[in-house]
Coordinates of C-alpha atoms in Angstrom, one line a residue:
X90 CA 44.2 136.1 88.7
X91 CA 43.7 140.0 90.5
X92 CA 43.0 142.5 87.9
X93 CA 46.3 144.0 86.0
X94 CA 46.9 147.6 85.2
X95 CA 47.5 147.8 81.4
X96 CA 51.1 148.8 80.6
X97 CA 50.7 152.4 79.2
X98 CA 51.3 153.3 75.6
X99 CA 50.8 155.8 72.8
X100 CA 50.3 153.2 70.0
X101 CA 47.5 154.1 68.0
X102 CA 44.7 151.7 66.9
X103 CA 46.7 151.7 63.2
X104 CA 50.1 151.2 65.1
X105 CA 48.4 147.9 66.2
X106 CA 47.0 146.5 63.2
X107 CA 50.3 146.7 61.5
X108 CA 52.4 145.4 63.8
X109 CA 56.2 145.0 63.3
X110 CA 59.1 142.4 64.1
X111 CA 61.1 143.7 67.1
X112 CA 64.6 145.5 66.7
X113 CA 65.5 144.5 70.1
X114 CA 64.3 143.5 73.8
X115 CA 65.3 146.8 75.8
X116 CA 66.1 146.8 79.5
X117 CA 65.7 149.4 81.0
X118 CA 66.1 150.4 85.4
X119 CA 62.6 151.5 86.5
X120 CA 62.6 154.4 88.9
X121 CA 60.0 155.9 91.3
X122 CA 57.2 158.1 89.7
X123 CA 57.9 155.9 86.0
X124 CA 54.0 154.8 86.2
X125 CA 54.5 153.5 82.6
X126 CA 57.4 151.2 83.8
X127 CA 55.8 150.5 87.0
X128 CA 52.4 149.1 84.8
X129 CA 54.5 147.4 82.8
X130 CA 56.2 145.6 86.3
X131 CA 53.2 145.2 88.1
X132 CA 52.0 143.3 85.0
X133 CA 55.1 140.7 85.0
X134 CA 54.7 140.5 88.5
X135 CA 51.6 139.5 88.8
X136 CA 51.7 136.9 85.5
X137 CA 55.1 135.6 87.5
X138 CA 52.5 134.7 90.4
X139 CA 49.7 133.6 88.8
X140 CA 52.4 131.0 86.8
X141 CA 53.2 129.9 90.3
X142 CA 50.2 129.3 91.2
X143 CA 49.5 127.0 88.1
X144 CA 52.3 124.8 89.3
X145 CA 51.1 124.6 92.8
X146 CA 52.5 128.1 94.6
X147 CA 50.7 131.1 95.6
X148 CA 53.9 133.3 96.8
X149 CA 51.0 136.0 97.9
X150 CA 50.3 133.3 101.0
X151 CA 53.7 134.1 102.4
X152 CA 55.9 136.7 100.8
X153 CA 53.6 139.6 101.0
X154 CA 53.4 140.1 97.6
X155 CA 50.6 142.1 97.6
X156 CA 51.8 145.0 99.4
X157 CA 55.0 144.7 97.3
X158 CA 53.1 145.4 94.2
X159 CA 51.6 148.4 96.0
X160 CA 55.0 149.5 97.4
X161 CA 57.3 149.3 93.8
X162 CA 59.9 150.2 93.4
X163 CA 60.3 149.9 97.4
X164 CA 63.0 147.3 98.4
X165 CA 64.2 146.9 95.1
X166 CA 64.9 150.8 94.9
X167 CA 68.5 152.5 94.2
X168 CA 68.3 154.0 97.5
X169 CA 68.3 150.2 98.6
X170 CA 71.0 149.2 96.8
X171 CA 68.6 147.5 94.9
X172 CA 66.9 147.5 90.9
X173 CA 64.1 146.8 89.3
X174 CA 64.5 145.9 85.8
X175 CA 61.8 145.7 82.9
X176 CA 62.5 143.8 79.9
X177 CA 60.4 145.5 76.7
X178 CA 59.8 145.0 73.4
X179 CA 61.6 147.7 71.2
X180 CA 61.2 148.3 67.6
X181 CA 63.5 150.7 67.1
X182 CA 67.0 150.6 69.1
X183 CA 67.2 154.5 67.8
X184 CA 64.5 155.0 70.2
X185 CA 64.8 156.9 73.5
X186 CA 64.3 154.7 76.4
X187 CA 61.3 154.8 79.3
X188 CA 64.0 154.8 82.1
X189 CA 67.8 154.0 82.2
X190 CA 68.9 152.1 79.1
X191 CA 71.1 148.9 81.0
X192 CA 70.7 147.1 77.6
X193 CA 69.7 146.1 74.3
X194 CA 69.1 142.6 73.5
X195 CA 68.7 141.1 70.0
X196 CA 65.3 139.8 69.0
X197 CA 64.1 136.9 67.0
X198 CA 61.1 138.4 64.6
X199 CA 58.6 137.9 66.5
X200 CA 55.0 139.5 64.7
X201 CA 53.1 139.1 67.8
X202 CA 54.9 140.8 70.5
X203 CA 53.6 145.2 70.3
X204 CA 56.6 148.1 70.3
X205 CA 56.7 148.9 74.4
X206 CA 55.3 145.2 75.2
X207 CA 56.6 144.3 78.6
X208 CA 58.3 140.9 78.3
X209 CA 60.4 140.2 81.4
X210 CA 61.2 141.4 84.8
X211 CA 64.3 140.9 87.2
X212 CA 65.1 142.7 90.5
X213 CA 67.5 143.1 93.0
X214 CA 67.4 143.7 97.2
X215 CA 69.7 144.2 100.1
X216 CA 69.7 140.8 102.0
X217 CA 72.2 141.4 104.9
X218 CA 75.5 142.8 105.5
X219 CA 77.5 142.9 101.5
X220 CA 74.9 139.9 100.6
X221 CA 72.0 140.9 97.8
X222 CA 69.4 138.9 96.9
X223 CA 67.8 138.4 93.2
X224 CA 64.3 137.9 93.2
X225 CA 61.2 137.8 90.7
X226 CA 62.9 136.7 87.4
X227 CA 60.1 136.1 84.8
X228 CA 59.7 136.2 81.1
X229 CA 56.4 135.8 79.3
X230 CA 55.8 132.6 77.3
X231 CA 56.0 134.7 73.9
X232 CA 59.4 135.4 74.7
X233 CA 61.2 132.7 75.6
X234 CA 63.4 130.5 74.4
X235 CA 66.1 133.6 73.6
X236 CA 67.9 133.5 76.4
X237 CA 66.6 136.1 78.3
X238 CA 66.7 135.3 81.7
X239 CA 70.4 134.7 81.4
X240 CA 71.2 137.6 80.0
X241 CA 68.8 139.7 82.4
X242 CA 70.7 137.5 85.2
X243 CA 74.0 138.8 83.8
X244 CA 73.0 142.6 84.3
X245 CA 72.1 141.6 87.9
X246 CA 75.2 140.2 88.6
X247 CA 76.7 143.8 87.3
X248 CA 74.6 146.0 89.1
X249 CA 75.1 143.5 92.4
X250 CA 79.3 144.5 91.9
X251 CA 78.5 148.4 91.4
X252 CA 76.8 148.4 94.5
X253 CA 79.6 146.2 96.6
X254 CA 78.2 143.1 97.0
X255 CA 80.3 140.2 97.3
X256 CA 77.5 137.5 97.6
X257 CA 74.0 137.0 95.7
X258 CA 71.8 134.8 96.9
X259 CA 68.3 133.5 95.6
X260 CA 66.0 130.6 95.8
X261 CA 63.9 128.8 93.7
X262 CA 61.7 125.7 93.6
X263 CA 62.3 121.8 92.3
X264 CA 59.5 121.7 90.4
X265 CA 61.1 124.5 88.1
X266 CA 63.8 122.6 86.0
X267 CA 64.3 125.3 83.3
X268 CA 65.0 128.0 86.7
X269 CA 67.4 125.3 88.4
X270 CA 69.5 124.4 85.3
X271 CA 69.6 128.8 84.8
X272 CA 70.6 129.2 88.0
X273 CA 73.0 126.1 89.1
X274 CA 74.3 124.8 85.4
X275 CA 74.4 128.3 83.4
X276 CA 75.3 131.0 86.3
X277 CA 77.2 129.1 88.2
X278 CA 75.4 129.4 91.9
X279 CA 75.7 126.8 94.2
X280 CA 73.2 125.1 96.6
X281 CA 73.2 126.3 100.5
X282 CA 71.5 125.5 103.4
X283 CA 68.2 127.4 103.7
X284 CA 68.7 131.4 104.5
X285 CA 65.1 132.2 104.6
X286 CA 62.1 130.7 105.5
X287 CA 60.0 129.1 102.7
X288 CA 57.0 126.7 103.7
X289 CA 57.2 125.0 100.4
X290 CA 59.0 121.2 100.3
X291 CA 60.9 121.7 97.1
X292 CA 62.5 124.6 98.1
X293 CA 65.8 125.1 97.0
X294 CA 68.5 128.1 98.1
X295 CA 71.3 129.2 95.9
X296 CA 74.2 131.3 96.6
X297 CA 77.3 133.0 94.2
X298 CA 80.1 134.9 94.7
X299 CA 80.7 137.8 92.6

């Protein structure tokens, strides 16, 4: 895969030889000119891709993901009606947050995961008229199996109402089970026609009203 920024930290070399079970998963909104949170996206983002590519889909070929990596938060801004959410390890929920605190999840204890890890990503654009679109929900394979990307999902669905939308839309692909049970069985979207144009054959476009 292309070269990652490492998500920035204070941690000493001590801090990571004794490393701790998480308090929480923290989710926080990542605004322009928060280069820590930014790393820390730009990292998901690109692990999201290179997953994609493992099963068969290099989103890079025809979503312009490279520029969007250079342009974050860009269409996923507030400005935008949109938001850009990184998922982090916290140890502490006493701690003050990177950016806007949305929420605090519980953790399992999970020994390997570092204070400030990013874990998961989720964002949100302006699609047309009062429709949003979610895009680019990942979590890292040391973090699943919680339930995260429902419950990041949920604050989408939250932000999509503050900001008037009355439709989300997304898609996803056939060969991803554990995304089209999330998405059609545990949020309750429902399959549409095709909105956007996606070369791949297992494409598959969802839509909700909220």
């Amino acid at each position: 895969g292309r070269p990652v920024e490492p998500f920035l930290t204070t941690m000493t070399m001590g801090d990571v030889a004794e490393r701790t079970p998480m308090a929480c998963w923290r989710a926080t909104s990542v605004l322009p000119g928060d280069e820590a949170s930014l790393s820390g996206i730009r990292q998901l983002f690109t692990e999201y891709n290179d997953f994609l590519i493992s099963v068969g889909c290099d989103i890079s070929l025809f979503q312009g993901f490279e520029q969007e990596l250079a342009a974050l938060p860009g269409k996923y801004s507030k400005e935008n009606k949109g938001v850009l959410v990184l998922c982090s390890a916290c140890a502490n929920a006493a701690e003050v947050p990177m950016g806007p605190l949305l929420a605090d999840f519980p953790s399992k204890d999970v020994s390997n995961i570092l204070p400030g890890q990013p874990v998961a990503c989720i964002a949100l654009r302006p699609l047309e008229g009062s429709i949003g679109e979610v895009k680019r929900l990942y979590v890292a394979p040391l973090a699943r199996g919680q339930g995260l990307g429902e419950k990041l999902s949920g604050l989408i669905l939250s932000a999509a109402r503050d900001f008037g939308y009355t439709k989300l839309r997304l898609d996803t692909l056939e060969r991803l089970p554990a995304a089209v049970t999330l998405y059609s069985k545990k949020l309750g979207f429902r399959r549409i026609e095709p909105y956007g144009h996606c070369p791949l054959p297992d494409a598959l476009f969802f839509e909700i009203d909220i």
